[in-house]
Amino acid sequence: MYQLDDSFLESVGLADMPTQRKEAFLGHVREELEVRVGAKMSDGLSPDQIEEFEKIIDGDNATIDKTLLAAGDYQNDEIYTALIEKAGFKADSQELKNEYASIVWLTKNRPDYRQIVADTMEELKKEISANKDQILS
């Protein structure tokens, strides 16, 4: 959904970050984004829902298969095919099934997940931009 790359660094005023620091910094941003999004998305979910989603994220095949079965003819779903065509997943790979199952689960249980990610990303970008001088020093 979001690319954490040189374009991102440029958008937050960190285009001049030394090359040797970029990868570590972007890794930190990715981790921070995941933590913040996870915290916001867990609000309002039951413990059973959280456990089920964690199983999908952890690659639990039984939970993923159950989610795919409930999705019906998922191999013809435009999201599934877009993951192959645009995101580069290999058709019928376990990685593709895991990713698709997580999207299906989120769509059902947290239909606002895209907005949560977008809002959280914007908050994080503002924080980084406001502290760019400290980050670069």
PDB file of C-alpha atoms in Angstrom:
ATOM      1  CA  MET A   1       0.000   0.000   0.000  1.00  0.00           C
ATOM      2  CA  TYR A   2       2.770   2.433   0.919  1.00  0.00           C
ATOM      3  CA  GLN A   3       6.321   2.330  -0.307  1.00  0.00           C
ATOM      4  CA  LEU A   4       8.949   3.150   2.246  1.00  0.00           C
ATOM      5  CA  ASP A   5      11.748   4.162  -0.081  1.00  0.00           C
ATOM      6  CA  ASP A   6      13.705   7.178  -1.331  1.00  0.00           C
ATOM      7  CA  SER A   7      10.464   8.870  -2.418  1.00  0.00           C
ATOM      8  CA  PHE A   8       9.125   8.529   1.112  1.00  0.00           C
ATOM      9  CA  LEU A   9      12.326   9.998   2.544  1.00  0.00           C
ATOM     10  CA  GLU A  10      12.056  12.895   0.126  1.00  0.00           C
ATOM     11  CA  SER A  11       8.418  13.513   1.119  1.00  0.00           C
ATOM     12  CA  VAL A  12       9.396  13.894   4.789  1.00  0.00           C
ATOM     13  CA  GLY A  13      12.451  16.065   4.119  1.00  0.00           C
ATOM     14  CA  LEU A  14      15.067  13.352   4.538  1.00  0.00           C
ATOM     15  CA  ALA A  15      16.309  13.067   0.966  1.00  0.00           C
ATOM     16  CA  ASP A  16      19.803  13.991   2.202  1.00  0.00           C
ATOM     17  CA  MET A  17      19.983  11.114   4.679  1.00  0.00           C
ATOM     18  CA  PRO A  18      23.272   9.267   4.264  1.00  0.00           C
ATOM     19  CA  THR A  19      22.823   6.122   2.200  1.00  0.00           C
ATOM     20  CA  GLN A  20      24.218   3.876   4.926  1.00  0.00           C
ATOM     21  CA  ARG A  21      21.469   5.033   7.347  1.00  0.00           C
ATOM     22  CA  LYS A  22      18.504   4.821   4.969  1.00  0.00           C
ATOM     23  CA  GLU A  23      17.821   1.101   5.197  1.00  0.00           C
ATOM     24  CA  ALA A  24      17.922   1.027   8.997  1.00  0.00           C
ATOM     25  CA  PHE A  25      15.762   4.128   9.265  1.00  0.00           C
ATOM     26  CA  LEU A  26      13.164   2.810   6.818  1.00  0.00           C
ATOM     27  CA  GLY A  27      13.102  -0.480   8.733  1.00  0.00           C
ATOM     28  CA  HIS A  28      12.417   1.440  11.930  1.00  0.00           C
ATOM     29  CA  VAL A  29       9.625   3.412  10.233  1.00  0.00           C
ATOM     30  CA  ARG A  30       8.085   0.165   8.920  1.00  0.00           C
ATOM     31  CA  GLU A  31       8.139  -1.386  12.395  1.00  0.00           C
ATOM     32  CA  GLU A  32       6.675   1.737  13.985  1.00  0.00           C
ATOM     33  CA  LEU A  33       3.908   1.885  11.382  1.00  0.00           C
ATOM     34  CA  GLU A  34       3.040  -1.772  11.997  1.00  0.00           C
ATOM     35  CA  VAL A  35       2.897  -1.272  15.770  1.00  0.00           C
ATOM     36  CA  ARG A  36       0.726   1.830  15.535  1.00  0.00           C
ATOM     37  CA  VAL A  37      -1.631   0.363  12.953  1.00  0.00           C
ATOM     38  CA  GLY A  38      -1.900  -2.864  14.935  1.00  0.00           C
ATOM     39  CA  ALA A  39      -2.787  -0.982  18.117  1.00  0.00           C
ATOM     40  CA  LYS A  40      -5.456   1.076  16.380  1.00  0.00           C
ATOM     41  CA  MET A  41      -6.913  -1.886  14.533  1.00  0.00           C
ATOM     42  CA  SER A  42      -7.185  -4.032  17.635  1.00  0.00           C
ATOM     43  CA  ASP A  43      -9.475  -1.461  19.255  1.00  0.00           C
ATOM     44  CA  GLY A  44     -13.002  -2.795  19.024  1.00  0.00           C
ATOM     45  CA  LEU A  45     -12.015  -6.358  18.158  1.00  0.00           C
ATOM     46  CA  SER A  46     -12.765  -9.280  20.437  1.00  0.00           C
ATOM     47  CA  PRO A  47      -9.916 -11.413  21.787  1.00  0.00           C
ATOM     48  CA  ASP A  48     -11.081 -14.225  19.471  1.00  0.00           C
ATOM     49  CA  GLN A  49     -10.899 -11.928  16.440  1.00  0.00           C
ATOM     50  CA  ILE A  50      -7.424 -10.777  17.396  1.00  0.00           C
ATOM     51  CA  GLU A  51      -6.287 -14.376  17.850  1.00  0.00           C
ATOM     52  CA  GLU A  52      -7.738 -15.378  14.481  1.00  0.00           C
ATOM     53  CA  PHE A  53      -5.998 -12.514  12.687  1.00  0.00           C
ATOM     54  CA  GLU A  54      -2.702 -13.288  14.443  1.00  0.00           C
ATOM     55  CA  LYS A  55      -2.976 -16.851  13.157  1.00  0.00           C
ATOM     56  CA  ILE A  56      -3.404 -15.561   9.608  1.00  0.00           C
ATOM     57  CA  ILE A  57      -0.419 -13.244   9.970  1.00  0.00           C
ATOM     58  CA  ASP A  58       1.651 -16.086  11.450  1.00  0.00           C
ATOM     59  CA  GLY A  59       0.811 -18.296   8.459  1.00  0.00           C
ATOM     60  CA  ASP A  60      -1.452 -20.821  10.211  1.00  0.00           C
ATOM     61  CA  ASN A  61      -2.595 -22.892   7.230  1.00  0.00           C
ATOM     62  CA  ALA A  62      -5.813 -24.143   8.855  1.00  0.00           C
ATOM     63  CA  THR A  63      -6.992 -20.603   9.605  1.00  0.00           C
ATOM     64  CA  ILE A  64      -5.926 -19.354   6.176  1.00  0.00           C
ATOM     65  CA  ASP A  65      -7.702 -22.250   4.440  1.00  0.00           C
ATOM     66  CA  LYS A  66     -10.860 -21.555   6.478  1.00  0.00           C
ATOM     67  CA  THR A  67     -10.736 -17.881   5.448  1.00  0.00           C
ATOM     68  CA  LEU A  68     -10.192 -18.786   1.784  1.00  0.00           C
ATOM     69  CA  LEU A  69     -13.031 -21.311   1.854  1.00  0.00           C
ATOM     70  CA  ALA A  70     -15.372 -18.663   3.259  1.00  0.00           C
ATOM     71  CA  ALA A  71     -14.281 -16.272   0.490  1.00  0.00           C
ATOM     72  CA  GLY A  72     -15.691 -18.603  -2.172  1.00  0.00           C
ATOM     73  CA  ASP A  73     -14.209 -18.446  -5.676  1.00  0.00           C
ATOM     74  CA  TYR A  74     -11.272 -16.388  -4.459  1.00  0.00           C
ATOM     75  CA  GLN A  75      -8.982 -17.208  -7.382  1.00  0.00           C
ATOM     76  CA  ASN A  76     -11.213 -15.096  -9.615  1.00  0.00           C
ATOM     77  CA  ASP A  77     -11.472 -12.205  -7.160  1.00  0.00           C
ATOM     78  CA  GLU A  78      -9.972  -8.996  -8.520  1.00  0.00           C
ATOM     79  CA  ILE A  79      -7.952  -8.488  -5.331  1.00  0.00           C
ATOM     80  CA  TYR A  80      -6.427 -11.946  -5.682  1.00  0.00           C
ATOM     81  CA  THR A  81      -5.549 -11.378  -9.321  1.00  0.00           C
ATOM     82  CA  ALA A  82      -4.216  -7.893  -8.569  1.00  0.00           C
ATOM     83  CA  LEU A  83      -1.864  -9.386  -5.981  1.00  0.00           C
ATOM     84  CA  ILE A  84      -0.472 -11.588  -8.727  1.00  0.00           C
ATOM     85  CA  GLU A  85      -0.354  -8.959 -11.465  1.00  0.00           C
ATOM     86  CA  LYS A  86       0.628  -5.835  -9.537  1.00  0.00           C
ATOM     87  CA  ALA A  87       2.297  -7.046  -6.363  1.00  0.00           C
ATOM     88  CA  GLY A  88       4.240  -9.838  -8.018  1.00  0.00           C
ATOM     89  CA  PHE A  89       3.016 -12.797  -5.974  1.00  0.00           C
ATOM     90  CA  LYS A  90       3.295 -16.179  -7.669  1.00  0.00           C
ATOM     91  CA  ALA A  91      -0.066 -17.757  -8.524  1.00  0.00           C
ATOM     92  CA  ASP A  92      -1.271 -20.202  -5.877  1.00  0.00           C
ATOM     93  CA  SER A  93       1.795 -19.647  -3.689  1.00  0.00           C
ATOM     94  CA  GLN A  94       1.355 -19.860   0.050  1.00  0.00           C
ATOM     95  CA  GLU A  95       2.616 -16.278   0.350  1.00  0.00           C
ATOM     96  CA  LEU A  96      -0.187 -15.120  -1.977  1.00  0.00           C
ATOM     97  CA  LYS A  97      -2.809 -17.076  -0.047  1.00  0.00           C
ATOM     98  CA  ASN A  98      -1.564 -15.623   3.252  1.00  0.00           C
ATOM     99  CA  GLU A  99      -1.700 -12.066   1.930  1.00  0.00           C
ATOM    100  CA  TYR A 100      -5.109 -12.528   0.346  1.00  0.00           C
ATOM    101  CA  ALA A 101      -6.525 -14.163   3.495  1.00  0.00           C
ATOM    102  CA  SER A 102      -5.356 -11.208   5.591  1.00  0.00           C
ATOM    103  CA  ILE A 103      -7.070  -8.770   3.202  1.00  0.00           C
ATOM    104  CA  VAL A 104     -10.293 -10.798   3.225  1.00  0.00           C
ATOM    105  CA  TRP A 105     -10.240 -10.970   7.018  1.00  0.00           C
ATOM    106  CA  LEU A 106      -9.590  -7.251   7.377  1.00  0.00           C
ATOM    107  CA  THR A 107     -12.308  -6.369   4.881  1.00  0.00           C
ATOM    108  CA  LYS A 108     -14.802  -8.377   6.902  1.00  0.00           C
ATOM    109  CA  ASN A 109     -13.701  -7.495  10.437  1.00  0.00           C
ATOM    110  CA  ARG A 110     -12.132  -4.026  10.044  1.00  0.00           C
ATOM    111  CA  PRO A 111     -13.558  -2.514   6.863  1.00  0.00           C
ATOM    112  CA  ASP A 112     -11.931   0.783   7.850  1.00  0.00           C
ATOM    113  CA  TYR A 113      -8.432  -0.701   7.827  1.00  0.00           C
ATOM    114  CA  ARG A 114      -7.290   1.196   4.739  1.00  0.00           C
ATOM    115  CA  GLN A 115      -8.268   4.490   6.343  1.00  0.00           C
ATOM    116  CA  ILE A 116      -6.524   3.501   9.580  1.00  0.00           C
ATOM    117  CA  VAL A 117      -3.330   2.783   7.652  1.00  0.00           C
ATOM    118  CA  ALA A 118      -3.599   6.029   5.672  1.00  0.00           C
ATOM    119  CA  ASP A 119      -4.269   8.138   8.774  1.00  0.00           C
ATOM    120  CA  THR A 120      -1.476   6.471  10.726  1.00  0.00           C
ATOM    121  CA  MET A 121       0.964   6.937   7.853  1.00  0.00           C
ATOM    122  CA  GLU A 122       0.108  10.637   7.658  1.00  0.00           C
ATOM    123  CA  GLU A 123       0.600  11.036  11.428  1.00  0.00           C
ATOM    124  CA  LEU A 124       3.968   9.324  11.207  1.00  0.00           C
ATOM    125  CA  LYS A 125       5.036  11.433   8.219  1.00  0.00           C
ATOM    126  CA  LYS A 126       4.163  14.625  10.105  1.00  0.00           C
ATOM    127  CA  GLU A 127       6.166  13.484  13.139  1.00  0.00           C
ATOM    128  CA  ILE A 128       9.168  12.601  11.002  1.00  0.00           C
ATOM    129  CA  SER A 129       8.977  15.886   9.070  1.00  0.00           C
ATOM    130  CA  ALA A 130       8.767  17.872  12.309  1.00  0.00           C
ATOM    131  CA  ASN A 131      11.882  16.109  13.626  1.00  0.00           C
ATOM    132  CA  LYS A 132      13.894  15.840  10.416  1.00  0.00           C
ATOM    133  CA  ASP A 133      16.752  18.022  11.661  1.00  0.00           C
ATOM    134  CA  GLN A 134      17.221  15.838  14.739  1.00  0.00           C
ATOM    135  CA  ILE A 135      16.979  12.683  12.644  1.00  0.00           C
ATOM    136  CA  LEU A 136      19.637  13.894  10.235  1.00  0.00           C
ATOM    137  CA  SER A 137      22.065  14.979  12.968  1.00  0.00           C
TER     138      SER A 137
END
